[in-house]
Short mmCIF file of C-alpha atoms in Angstrom, two decimals:
data_model
loop_
_atom_site.label_atom_id
_atom_site.label_comp_id
_atom_site.label_asym_id
_atom_site.label_seq_id
_atom_site.Cartn_x
_atom_site.Cartn_y
_atom_site.Cartn_z
CA UNK A 1 98.01 106.64 97.17
CA UNK A 2 95.48 106.57 94.39
CA UNK A 3 91.85 105.93 95.09
CA UNK A 4 89.63 103.72 92.98
CA UNK A 5 86.73 105.60 91.51
CA UNK A 6 83.43 104.44 92.96
CA UNK A 7 81.46 102.09 90.73
CA UNK A 8 78.46 103.94 89.32
CA UNK A 9 75.16 102.57 90.55
CA UNK A 10 73.50 100.09 88.22
CA UNK A 11 70.81 101.74 86.20
CA UNK A 12 67.40 100.55 87.21
CA UNK A 13 64.98 99.51 84.56
CA UNK A 14 62.65 96.77 83.42
CA UNK A 15 64.46 93.59 82.35
CA UNK A 16 63.69 91.40 79.33
CA UNK A 17 61.83 88.95 81.56
CA UNK A 18 59.89 91.83 83.09
CA UNK A 19 58.94 93.14 79.64
CA UNK A 20 57.81 89.70 78.45
CA UNK A 21 55.82 89.35 81.66
CA UNK A 22 54.22 92.72 80.96
CA UNK A 23 53.19 91.66 77.43
CA UNK A 24 51.72 88.35 78.59
CA UNK A 25 50.21 89.51 81.86
CA UNK A 26 48.70 92.62 80.28
CA UNK A 27 46.95 90.46 77.70
CA UNK A 28 46.01 87.39 79.72
CA UNK A 29 43.37 88.87 81.95
CA UNK A 30 39.82 87.60 82.01
CA UNK A 31 39.32 86.93 78.30
CA UNK A 32 41.16 83.60 78.04
CA UNK A 33 39.00 82.12 80.80
CA UNK A 34 35.81 82.89 78.84
CA UNK A 35 37.09 82.07 75.34
CA UNK A 36 35.44 78.64 75.08
CA UNK A 37 31.92 79.97 75.59
CA UNK A 38 32.41 83.23 73.68
CA UNK A 39 33.95 81.58 70.62
CA UNK A 40 31.66 78.53 70.58
CA UNK A 41 28.71 80.94 70.57
CA UNK A 42 30.21 82.66 67.53
CA UNK A 43 31.55 79.76 65.48
CA UNK A 44 31.97 76.01 65.02
CA UNK A 45 35.48 74.48 65.30
CA UNK A 46 36.36 74.88 61.61
CA UNK A 47 35.50 78.58 61.26
CA UNK A 48 37.04 79.23 64.70
CA UNK A 49 40.34 77.74 63.54
CA UNK A 50 40.24 79.85 60.37
CA UNK A 51 39.51 82.94 62.46
CA UNK A 52 42.47 82.13 64.71
CA UNK A 53 44.67 81.67 61.64
CA UNK A 54 43.78 85.14 60.34
CA UNK A 55 43.94 86.74 63.79
CA UNK A 56 47.20 85.02 64.70
CA UNK A 57 48.90 86.12 61.48
CA UNK A 58 47.51 89.64 61.95
CA UNK A 59 48.81 90.01 65.49
CA UNK A 60 52.17 88.40 64.75
CA UNK A 61 52.51 90.96 61.95
CA UNK A 62 51.59 93.71 64.43
CA UNK A 63 54.07 92.38 67.02
CA UNK A 64 56.78 92.28 64.36
CA UNK A 65 55.88 95.85 63.42
CA UNK A 66 56.21 97.04 67.02
CA UNK A 67 59.52 95.19 67.27
CA UNK A 68 60.92 96.71 64.08
CA UNK A 69 59.79 100.20 65.08
CA UNK A 70 61.60 99.92 68.42
CA UNK A 71 64.80 99.12 66.47
CA UNK A 72 64.61 101.55 63.54
CA UNK A 73 63.18 104.38 65.67
CA UNK A 74 64.77 103.78 69.11
CA UNK A 75 64.31 107.41 70.12
CA UNK A 76 60.52 107.07 69.89
CA UNK A 77 58.77 105.60 72.91
CA UNK A 78 55.49 103.81 72.34
CA UNK A 79 52.64 103.72 69.89
CA UNK A 80 51.58 107.32 70.54
CA UNK A 81 54.99 108.63 69.48
CA UNK A 82 54.78 106.69 66.22
CA UNK A 83 51.46 108.30 65.29
CA UNK A 84 52.74 111.75 66.28
CA UNK A 85 55.94 111.39 64.28
CA UNK A 86 54.20 110.04 61.21
CA UNK A 87 51.04 112.10 60.99
CA UNK A 88 51.33 115.12 63.27
CA UNK A 89 50.45 116.01 66.87
CA UNK A 90 46.67 115.77 66.62
CA UNK A 91 46.80 112.26 65.15
CA UNK A 92 49.26 111.45 67.92
CA UNK A 93 46.65 112.67 70.39
CA UNK A 94 43.98 110.52 68.69
CA UNK A 95 46.22 107.48 69.12
CA UNK A 96 47.13 108.27 72.71
CA UNK A 97 43.62 109.14 73.84
CA UNK A 98 42.25 105.96 72.27
CA UNK A 99 44.94 103.91 73.98
CA UNK A 100 44.23 105.50 77.36
CA UNK A 101 40.48 104.99 76.92
CA UNK A 102 40.91 101.34 76.03
CA UNK A 103 43.09 100.56 79.03
CA UNK A 104 40.93 101.99 81.78
CA UNK A 105 37.74 100.69 80.13
CA UNK A 106 39.44 97.30 80.10
CA UNK A 107 39.99 97.62 83.84
CA UNK A 108 36.25 98.06 84.31
CA UNK A 109 35.70 94.83 82.35
CA UNK A 110 38.21 93.13 84.65
CA UNK A 111 36.36 94.37 87.70
CA UNK A 112 33.05 92.97 86.46
CA UNK A 113 34.59 89.57 85.64
CA UNK A 114 36.44 89.53 88.96
CA UNK A 115 33.20 89.66 90.90
CA UNK A 116 31.92 86.72 88.84
CA UNK A 117 35.05 84.71 89.65
CA UNK A 118 34.75 85.49 93.35
CA UNK A 119 31.11 84.44 93.10
CA UNK A 120 32.31 80.86 92.60
CA UNK A 121 33.46 80.93 96.24
CA UNK A 122 31.14 83.64 97.58
CA UNK A 123 27.64 83.22 96.05
CA UNK A 124 26.37 86.78 96.76
CA UNK A 125 28.90 88.02 94.17
CA UNK A 126 27.52 85.65 91.51
CA UNK A 127 24.30 87.66 91.17
CA UNK A 128 25.71 90.19 88.71
CA UNK A 129 27.06 93.68 89.26
CA UNK A 130 25.44 94.64 92.57
CA UNK A 131 26.12 97.63 94.81
CA UNK A 132 28.32 95.41 96.98
CA UNK A 133 30.29 94.29 93.93
CA UNK A 134 30.78 97.90 92.84
CA UNK A 135 32.06 98.77 96.32
CA UNK A 136 34.55 95.89 96.15
CA UNK A 137 35.75 96.93 92.67
CA UNK A 138 36.17 100.50 93.90
CA UNK A 139 38.35 99.48 96.85
CA UNK A 140 40.55 97.29 94.65
CA UNK A 141 40.81 100.02 92.01
CA UNK A 142 42.23 102.53 94.47
CA UNK A 143 44.48 99.92 96.10
CA UNK A 144 46.11 99.20 92.73
CA UNK A 145 46.39 102.92 91.99
CA UNK A 146 48.22 103.32 95.32
CA UNK A 147 50.57 100.43 94.49
CA UNK A 148 51.53 101.80 91.08
CA UNK A 149 51.92 105.23 92.66
CA UNK A 150 54.88 103.74 94.56
CA UNK A 151 56.77 103.24 91.31
CA UNK A 152 56.13 101.40 88.06
CA UNK A 153 59.37 99.41 88.06
CA UNK A 154 58.59 97.87 91.44
CA UNK A 155 55.07 97.10 90.22
CA UNK A 156 56.51 95.42 87.11
CA UNK A 157 58.62 93.12 89.29
CA UNK A 158 55.46 92.05 91.12
CA UNK A 159 53.83 91.58 87.73
CA UNK A 160 56.39 88.92 86.76
CA UNK A 161 55.50 86.94 89.89
CA UNK A 162 51.77 87.26 89.19
CA UNK A 163 52.29 86.02 85.62
CA UNK A 164 53.98 82.84 86.85
CA UNK A 165 51.15 82.16 89.30
CA UNK A 166 48.29 82.62 86.86
CA UNK A 167 49.79 80.61 83.99
CA UNK A 168 49.83 77.40 86.07
CA UNK A 169 46.03 76.81 85.99
CA UNK A 170 45.86 77.76 82.30
CA UNK A 171 48.56 75.24 81.40
CA UNK A 172 46.89 72.63 83.62
CA UNK A 173 43.64 73.21 81.74
CA UNK A 174 45.36 72.82 78.37
CA UNK A 175 47.11 69.59 79.42
CA UNK A 176 43.87 68.05 80.69
CA UNK A 177 42.02 69.09 77.51
CA UNK A 178 44.70 67.34 75.43
CA UNK A 179 44.25 64.19 77.53
CA UNK A 180 40.45 64.09 77.18
CA UNK A 181 40.34 65.29 73.56
CA UNK A 182 38.05 63.18 71.35
CA UNK A 183 38.43 63.73 67.61
CA UNK A 184 34.92 62.40 66.94
CA UNK A 185 33.40 65.03 69.23
CA UNK A 186 35.61 67.69 67.63
CA UNK A 187 34.44 66.91 64.08
CA UNK A 188 30.75 66.14 64.67
CA UNK A 189 29.69 69.55 63.28
CA UNK A 190 33.03 70.95 62.19
CA UNK A 191 31.67 73.77 60.00
CA UNK A 192 28.52 74.58 61.99
CA UNK A 193 26.10 73.50 59.29
CA UNK A 194 23.99 71.30 61.59
CA UNK A 195 23.54 74.11 64.11
CA UNK A 196 22.59 76.55 61.36
CA UNK A 197 20.07 74.15 59.82
CA UNK A 198 18.52 73.36 63.20
CA UNK A 199 18.12 77.03 64.10
CA UNK A 200 16.68 77.82 60.70
CA UNK A 201 14.23 74.92 60.91
CA UNK A 202 12.93 76.21 64.23
CA UNK A 203 12.52 79.70 62.86
CA UNK A 204 15.37 80.95 65.03
CA UNK A 205 17.83 83.66 64.22
CA UNK A 206 20.57 82.58 66.60
CA UNK A 207 22.69 80.59 64.15
CA UNK A 208 26.06 82.13 63.41
CA UNK A 209 25.42 81.87 59.64
CA UNK A 210 27.83 81.08 56.84
CA UNK A 211 31.47 80.25 57.41
CA UNK A 212 32.61 83.80 56.67
CA UNK A 213 29.96 85.20 59.03
CA UNK A 214 31.15 82.86 61.78
CA UNK A 215 34.73 84.03 61.25
CA UNK A 216 33.68 87.68 61.48
CA UNK A 217 31.74 86.96 64.67
CA UNK A 218 34.98 85.76 66.28
CA UNK A 219 37.08 88.84 65.57
CA UNK A 220 36.05 91.13 68.44
CA UNK A 221 36.48 88.42 71.08
CA UNK A 222 39.83 87.35 69.64
CA UNK A 223 41.15 90.91 69.38
CA UNK A 224 40.06 91.64 72.96
CA UNK A 225 42.40 88.99 74.37
CA UNK A 226 45.40 90.67 72.69
CA UNK A 227 44.78 94.07 74.26
CA UNK A 228 47.92 94.84 76.26
CA UNK A 229 50.41 93.16 73.92
CA UNK A 230 51.87 96.60 73.17
CA UNK A 231 52.96 96.92 76.81
CA UNK A 232 56.69 96.55 76.15
CA UNK A 233 56.50 99.27 73.50
CA UNK A 234 54.72 101.69 75.83
CA UNK A 235 57.31 101.17 78.59
CA UNK A 236 60.25 100.94 76.19
CA UNK A 237 61.91 104.02 77.65
CA UNK A 238 62.09 102.24 81.03
CA UNK A 239 63.73 99.08 79.66
CA UNK A 240 67.26 98.18 80.77
CA UNK A 241 68.14 97.66 77.10
CA UNK A 242 66.21 99.13 74.20
CA UNK A 243 66.82 95.98 72.14
CA UNK A 244 64.79 94.00 74.69
CA UNK A 245 61.60 95.77 73.59
CA UNK A 246 61.53 94.06 70.19
CA UNK A 247 62.36 90.62 71.59
CA UNK A 248 59.81 90.90 74.39
CA UNK A 249 56.98 91.94 72.07
CA UNK A 250 57.55 89.14 69.54
CA UNK A 251 58.20 86.41 72.13
CA UNK A 252 55.25 87.50 74.24
CA UNK A 253 52.85 87.61 71.28
CA UNK A 254 53.99 84.18 70.08
CA UNK A 255 53.26 82.71 73.50
CA UNK A 256 49.84 84.38 73.54
CA UNK A 257 48.80 82.92 70.18
CA UNK A 258 49.72 79.38 71.28
CA UNK A 259 47.93 79.71 74.63
CA UNK A 260 44.76 81.22 73.18
CA UNK A 261 44.36 78.71 70.35
CA UNK A 262 44.88 75.76 72.69
CA UNK A 263 42.57 77.08 75.41
CA UNK A 264 39.72 77.90 73.02
CA UNK A 265 39.88 75.09 70.44
CA UNK A 266 40.70 71.99 72.52
CA UNK A 267 37.39 72.11 74.48
CA UNK A 268 35.54 71.49 71.18
CA UNK A 269 36.99 67.98 71.39
CA UNK A 270 35.73 67.37 74.93
CA UNK A 271 32.19 68.75 75.08
CA UNK A 272 29.71 69.20 72.21
CA UNK A 273 29.44 72.76 70.99
CA UNK A 274 25.88 73.08 72.33
CA UNK A 275 27.11 72.30 75.85
CA UNK A 276 30.00 74.76 75.58
CA UNK A 277 27.58 77.49 74.53
CA UNK A 278 25.31 76.74 77.50
CA UNK A 279 28.06 77.03 80.12
CA UNK A 280 28.25 80.09 82.30
CA UNK A 281 30.87 82.74 81.67
CA UNK A 282 33.74 82.41 82.40
CA UNK A 283 33.51 78.87 81.07
CA UNK A 284 36.98 77.50 81.85
CA UNK A 285 36.27 76.72 85.54
CA UNK A 286 33.12 74.77 84.63
CA UNK A 287 34.84 72.80 81.85
CA UNK A 288 37.73 71.89 84.14
CA UNK A 289 35.33 70.94 86.93
CA UNK A 290 33.48 68.67 84.49
CA UNK A 291 36.78 66.99 83.54
CA UNK A 292 38.51 66.51 86.92
CA UNK A 293 35.89 67.05 89.60
CA UNK A 294 34.75 69.86 91.94
CA UNK A 295 38.25 70.92 92.93
CA UNK A 296 38.96 71.84 89.29
CA UNK A 297 36.50 74.71 89.24
CA UNK A 298 37.96 76.20 92.41
CA UNK A 299 41.50 75.81 91.05
CA UNK A 300 40.73 77.63 87.80
CA UNK A 301 38.64 80.31 89.54
CA UNK A 302 41.55 81.06 91.87
CA UNK A 303 43.80 81.36 88.82
CA UNK A 304 41.29 83.70 87.20
CA UNK A 305 41.30 85.96 90.26
CA UNK A 306 45.11 86.13 90.21
CA UNK A 307 45.06 86.65 86.45
CA UNK A 308 42.69 89.59 86.65
CA UNK A 309 44.73 91.20 89.40
CA UNK A 310 47.88 90.89 87.28
CA UNK A 311 46.21 92.30 84.17
CA UNK A 312 44.59 95.11 86.16
CA UNK A 313 48.00 96.01 87.58
CA UNK A 314 49.58 95.99 84.12
CA UNK A 315 46.75 98.03 82.59
CA UNK A 316 47.03 100.65 85.31
CA UNK A 317 50.75 101.01 84.60
CA UNK A 318 50.11 101.29 80.87
CA UNK A 319 47.28 103.81 81.25
CA UNK A 320 49.24 106.16 83.50
CA UNK A 321 52.37 105.91 81.36
CA UNK A 322 50.39 106.62 78.18
CA UNK A 323 48.77 109.70 79.67
CA UNK A 324 52.06 110.96 81.08
CA UNK A 325 53.74 110.34 77.74
CA UNK A 326 51.11 112.43 75.98
CA UNK A 327 51.78 115.29 78.41
CA UNK A 328 55.54 115.04 77.74
CA UNK A 329 54.76 115.24 74.03
CA UNK A 330 52.68 118.38 74.70
CA UNK A 331 49.44 116.65 73.69
CA UNK A 332 47.88 117.10 77.14
CA UNK A 333 48.17 119.96 79.67
CA UNK A 334 51.24 120.25 81.92
CA UNK A 335 49.34 119.05 84.97
CA UNK A 336 49.61 115.50 83.61
CA UNK A 337 53.40 115.79 83.33
CA UNK A 338 54.02 115.70 87.08
CA UNK A 339 55.94 112.87 88.77
CA UNK A 340 56.04 112.08 92.48
CA UNK A 341 59.11 111.12 94.53
CA UNK A 342 58.83 107.54 93.22
CA UNK A 343 58.89 108.78 89.59
CA UNK A 344 55.26 107.75 89.17
CA UNK A 345 52.78 110.01 87.29
CA UNK A 346 50.43 110.72 90.20
CA UNK A 347 48.03 113.04 88.37
CA UNK A 348 47.61 110.56 85.53
CA UNK A 349 46.97 107.77 88.02
CA UNK A 350 44.37 109.89 89.78
CA UNK A 351 42.59 110.68 86.50
CA UNK A 352 42.63 107.01 85.51
CA UNK A 353 41.27 105.93 88.89
CA UNK A 354 38.46 108.49 88.76
CA UNK A 355 37.36 107.39 85.28
CA UNK A 356 37.35 103.71 86.32
CA UNK A 357 35.27 104.66 89.34
CA UNK A 358 32.72 106.60 87.29
CA UNK A 359 32.27 103.93 84.61
CA UNK A 360 32.00 101.18 87.24
CA UNK A 361 29.06 103.00 88.80
CA UNK A 362 27.48 103.56 85.38
CA UNK A 363 27.78 99.83 84.63
CA UNK A 364 25.26 99.19 87.42
CA UNK A 365 22.62 100.15 84.86
CA UNK A 366 23.88 97.85 82.08
CA UNK A 367 22.55 94.37 81.39
CA UNK A 368 25.75 93.28 79.64
CA UNK A 369 28.46 95.26 81.41
CA UNK A 370 31.37 92.90 80.73
CA UNK A 371 30.66 92.40 77.02
CA UNK A 372 30.09 96.10 76.42
CA UNK A 373 33.23 97.12 78.32
CA UNK A 374 35.59 94.73 76.56
CA UNK A 375 34.10 95.47 73.12
CA UNK A 376 34.49 99.24 73.59
CA UNK A 377 37.99 98.69 74.95
CA UNK A 378 38.96 96.70 71.86
CA UNK A 379 37.51 99.20 69.39
CA UNK A 380 39.40 102.03 71.11
CA UNK A 381 42.81 100.40 70.99
CA UNK A 382 42.48 99.24 67.39
CA UNK A 383 42.74 102.93 66.46
CA UNK A 384 46.14 103.15 68.16
CA UNK A 385 47.40 99.86 66.75
CA UNK A 386 46.39 100.81 63.20
CA UNK A 387 48.08 104.22 63.35
CA UNK A 388 51.33 102.65 64.61
CA UNK A 389 51.30 100.12 61.77
CA UNK A 390 50.46 102.89 59.29
CA UNK A 391 53.52 104.82 60.45
CA UNK A 392 55.69 101.77 59.78
CA UNK A 393 54.23 101.61 56.26
CA UNK A 394 55.01 105.29 55.74
CA UNK A 395 58.55 104.92 57.08
CA UNK A 396 59.38 101.70 55.22
CA UNK A 397 57.93 102.63 51.81
CA UNK A 398 60.80 104.91 50.67
CA UNK A 399 63.27 102.36 52.10
CA UNK A 400 61.67 99.27 50.56
CA UNK A 401 64.72 98.68 48.35
CA UNK A 402 67.08 99.02 51.33
CA UNK A 403 66.08 95.90 53.22
CA UNK A 404 62.75 97.13 54.59
CA UNK A 405 60.38 95.29 52.22
CA UNK A 406 59.60 92.63 54.84
CA UNK A 407 58.68 95.23 57.43
CA UNK A 408 56.58 97.09 54.87
CA UNK A 409 54.58 93.98 53.92
CA UNK A 410 53.96 92.93 57.53
CA UNK A 411 52.92 96.43 58.59
CA UNK A 412 50.59 96.76 55.60
CA UNK A 413 49.00 93.40 56.42
CA UNK A 414 48.56 94.43 60.07
CA UNK A 415 46.90 97.68 58.94
CA UNK A 416 44.54 95.88 56.58
CA UNK A 417 43.64 93.18 59.11
CA UNK A 418 42.87 95.62 61.93
CA UNK A 419 40.87 97.99 59.73
CA UNK A 420 38.74 95.29 58.10
CA UNK A 421 38.20 93.34 61.32
CA UNK A 422 36.97 96.28 63.37
CA UNK A 423 34.79 97.67 60.57
CA UNK A 424 33.14 94.28 60.07
CA UNK A 425 32.70 93.53 63.76
CA UNK A 426 32.34 96.85 65.54
CA UNK A 427 31.62 99.99 63.51
CA UNK A 428 28.98 101.06 66.06
CA UNK A 429 31.59 100.77 68.79
CA UNK A 430 33.91 103.08 66.84
CA UNK A 431 31.09 105.61 66.72
CA UNK A 432 30.67 105.38 70.50
CA UNK A 433 34.41 105.91 70.91
CA UNK A 434 34.04 109.26 69.18
CA UNK A 435 31.81 110.43 72.04
CA UNK A 436 34.67 109.79 74.47
CA UNK A 437 37.05 111.72 72.21
CA UNK A 438 35.12 115.00 72.45
CA UNK A 439 36.34 116.04 75.94
CA UNK A 440 39.82 114.89 74.99
CA UNK A 441 39.87 117.30 72.06
CA UNK A 442 39.33 120.19 74.45
CA UNK A 443 42.24 118.97 76.60
CA UNK A 444 44.39 118.84 73.47
CA UNK A 445 43.49 122.39 72.45
CA UNK A 446 44.24 123.61 75.98
CA UNK A 447 47.63 121.89 75.93
CA UNK A 448 48.56 123.47 72.60
CA UNK A 449 47.58 126.93 73.81
CA UNK A 450 49.41 126.36 77.09
CA UNK A 451 52.63 125.71 75.17
CA UNK A 452 52.05 128.64 72.81
CA UNK A 453 51.86 126.39 69.73
CA UNK A 454 51.01 128.20 66.52
CA UNK A 455 48.84 127.22 64.87
CA UNK A 456 46.95 125.35 67.56
CA UNK A 457 45.57 123.06 64.87
CA UNK A 458 46.20 122.88 61.14
CA UNK A 459 43.36 122.95 58.64
CA UNK A 460 43.51 119.15 58.21
CA UNK A 461 43.54 118.63 61.97
CA UNK A 462 40.50 120.88 62.37
CA UNK A 463 38.71 118.86 59.69
CA UNK A 464 39.54 115.61 61.49
CA UNK A 465 38.40 117.03 64.83
CA UNK A 466 35.16 118.24 63.25
CA UNK A 467 34.58 114.79 61.74
CA UNK A 468 35.05 113.14 65.15
CA UNK A 469 32.61 115.57 66.77
CA UNK A 470 30.00 115.04 64.03
CA UNK A 471 30.26 111.25 64.38
CA UNK A 472 30.01 111.65 68.16
CA UNK A 473 26.80 113.67 67.81
CA UNK A 474 25.37 111.07 65.42
CA UNK A 475 26.31 108.25 67.80
CA UNK A 476 24.69 110.05 70.73
CA UNK A 477 21.50 110.54 68.70
CA UNK A 478 21.41 106.89 67.62
CA UNK A 479 22.04 105.86 71.22
CA UNK A 480 19.17 108.02 72.43
CA UNK A 481 16.86 106.55 69.77
CA UNK A 482 17.79 102.99 70.69
CA UNK A 483 19.39 102.23 67.32
CA UNK A 484 22.74 101.74 69.08
CA UNK A 485 22.50 99.85 72.36
CA UNK A 486 24.97 99.16 75.13
#
């Protein structure tokens, strides 16, 4: 009597829905809840819409680039691998280290904003980043580290649930803003000329300036809310189907653009810009409370708390996976290549948790902890995004006559947009990032020696490393002199 062969167990992995949830939940953290105040302080409705047009096209081009790369280079996993393949191991390290920096720095920003959100219900937390708030952030940090340490696929399933919960208040806010939208309020100072003239007449220097200056002022805030959209690419090797990575990235980014534009632009048609600028941050709870009553602020604040938890969870997954991926690629020492019984990179999680803890304590001495953290986070990850897009340009150029012209154009536009935007809005932040790269360079050299690589670094790589160190020294000097402030 013949026996039927046992059915092989179904391969575990992250589904398409889980990947889309990772893209959206990783990006929708605290930023969307503060967009109204942050953008109204930078620009009037007209320039803000133009800034969103440029930013939206730029990030859709980047999402398309990530999607195409996952298809044409399915054996490469994540943005670090693209930089390594295209430009060598040290540039791969530069991409990976910048990505890792941006993610855990972003978690610190989440922690600071979380205490503000809790302060809506518990007033002692509304007094800024106090010792008590730091203690709370520390406990939550290590709790999330412990959760992810149980396995990233299980954490991703929880992430899909969190995404559904936190999108409800955001959609409710958008619907109410559509209902109360007044076109006359929206167009009263559409290009910001009245605000500029008033500030100039009073001898003030707070006016955003010309239309192009207002657009530039929006870039850093707008780029910040897209940090995390590369999540599906980073975890592509854990997807149930490799083809899902491209679909998840493009669908997730499309949803993000729609949500962000609606949440940030519609309030211009409800409250005058001056009132939006005067609201506390995050502004969404206060706008919703103004529209529907006291319960509205509590409703949005609860959504913000859930949102931050979901983004923090996603960022922790991304940070540990990025660091572990660098170790697998021999860009970091072997100690970071260890997995526990749940297939989670424990050493990478520990390193990430320690760095979050240290920076959280340091932020006690900052007057603008949230703004500094998210700005530095954004500047760091732009390096990784740009290198990934540059690799697509390099790969597609010799194949431009073989159906790759579209991918080449989109990748080139993404490169140009990211480079120009960060140079115009945050060159000092890029200099500060170089300081954080210095210890990473020593880890890289140790990893190369550990694997017996010869040469450890090429002449061009040594020149790039020297340039980073020189910029880091200059940034430290300017910081000490007060020219660069945090």
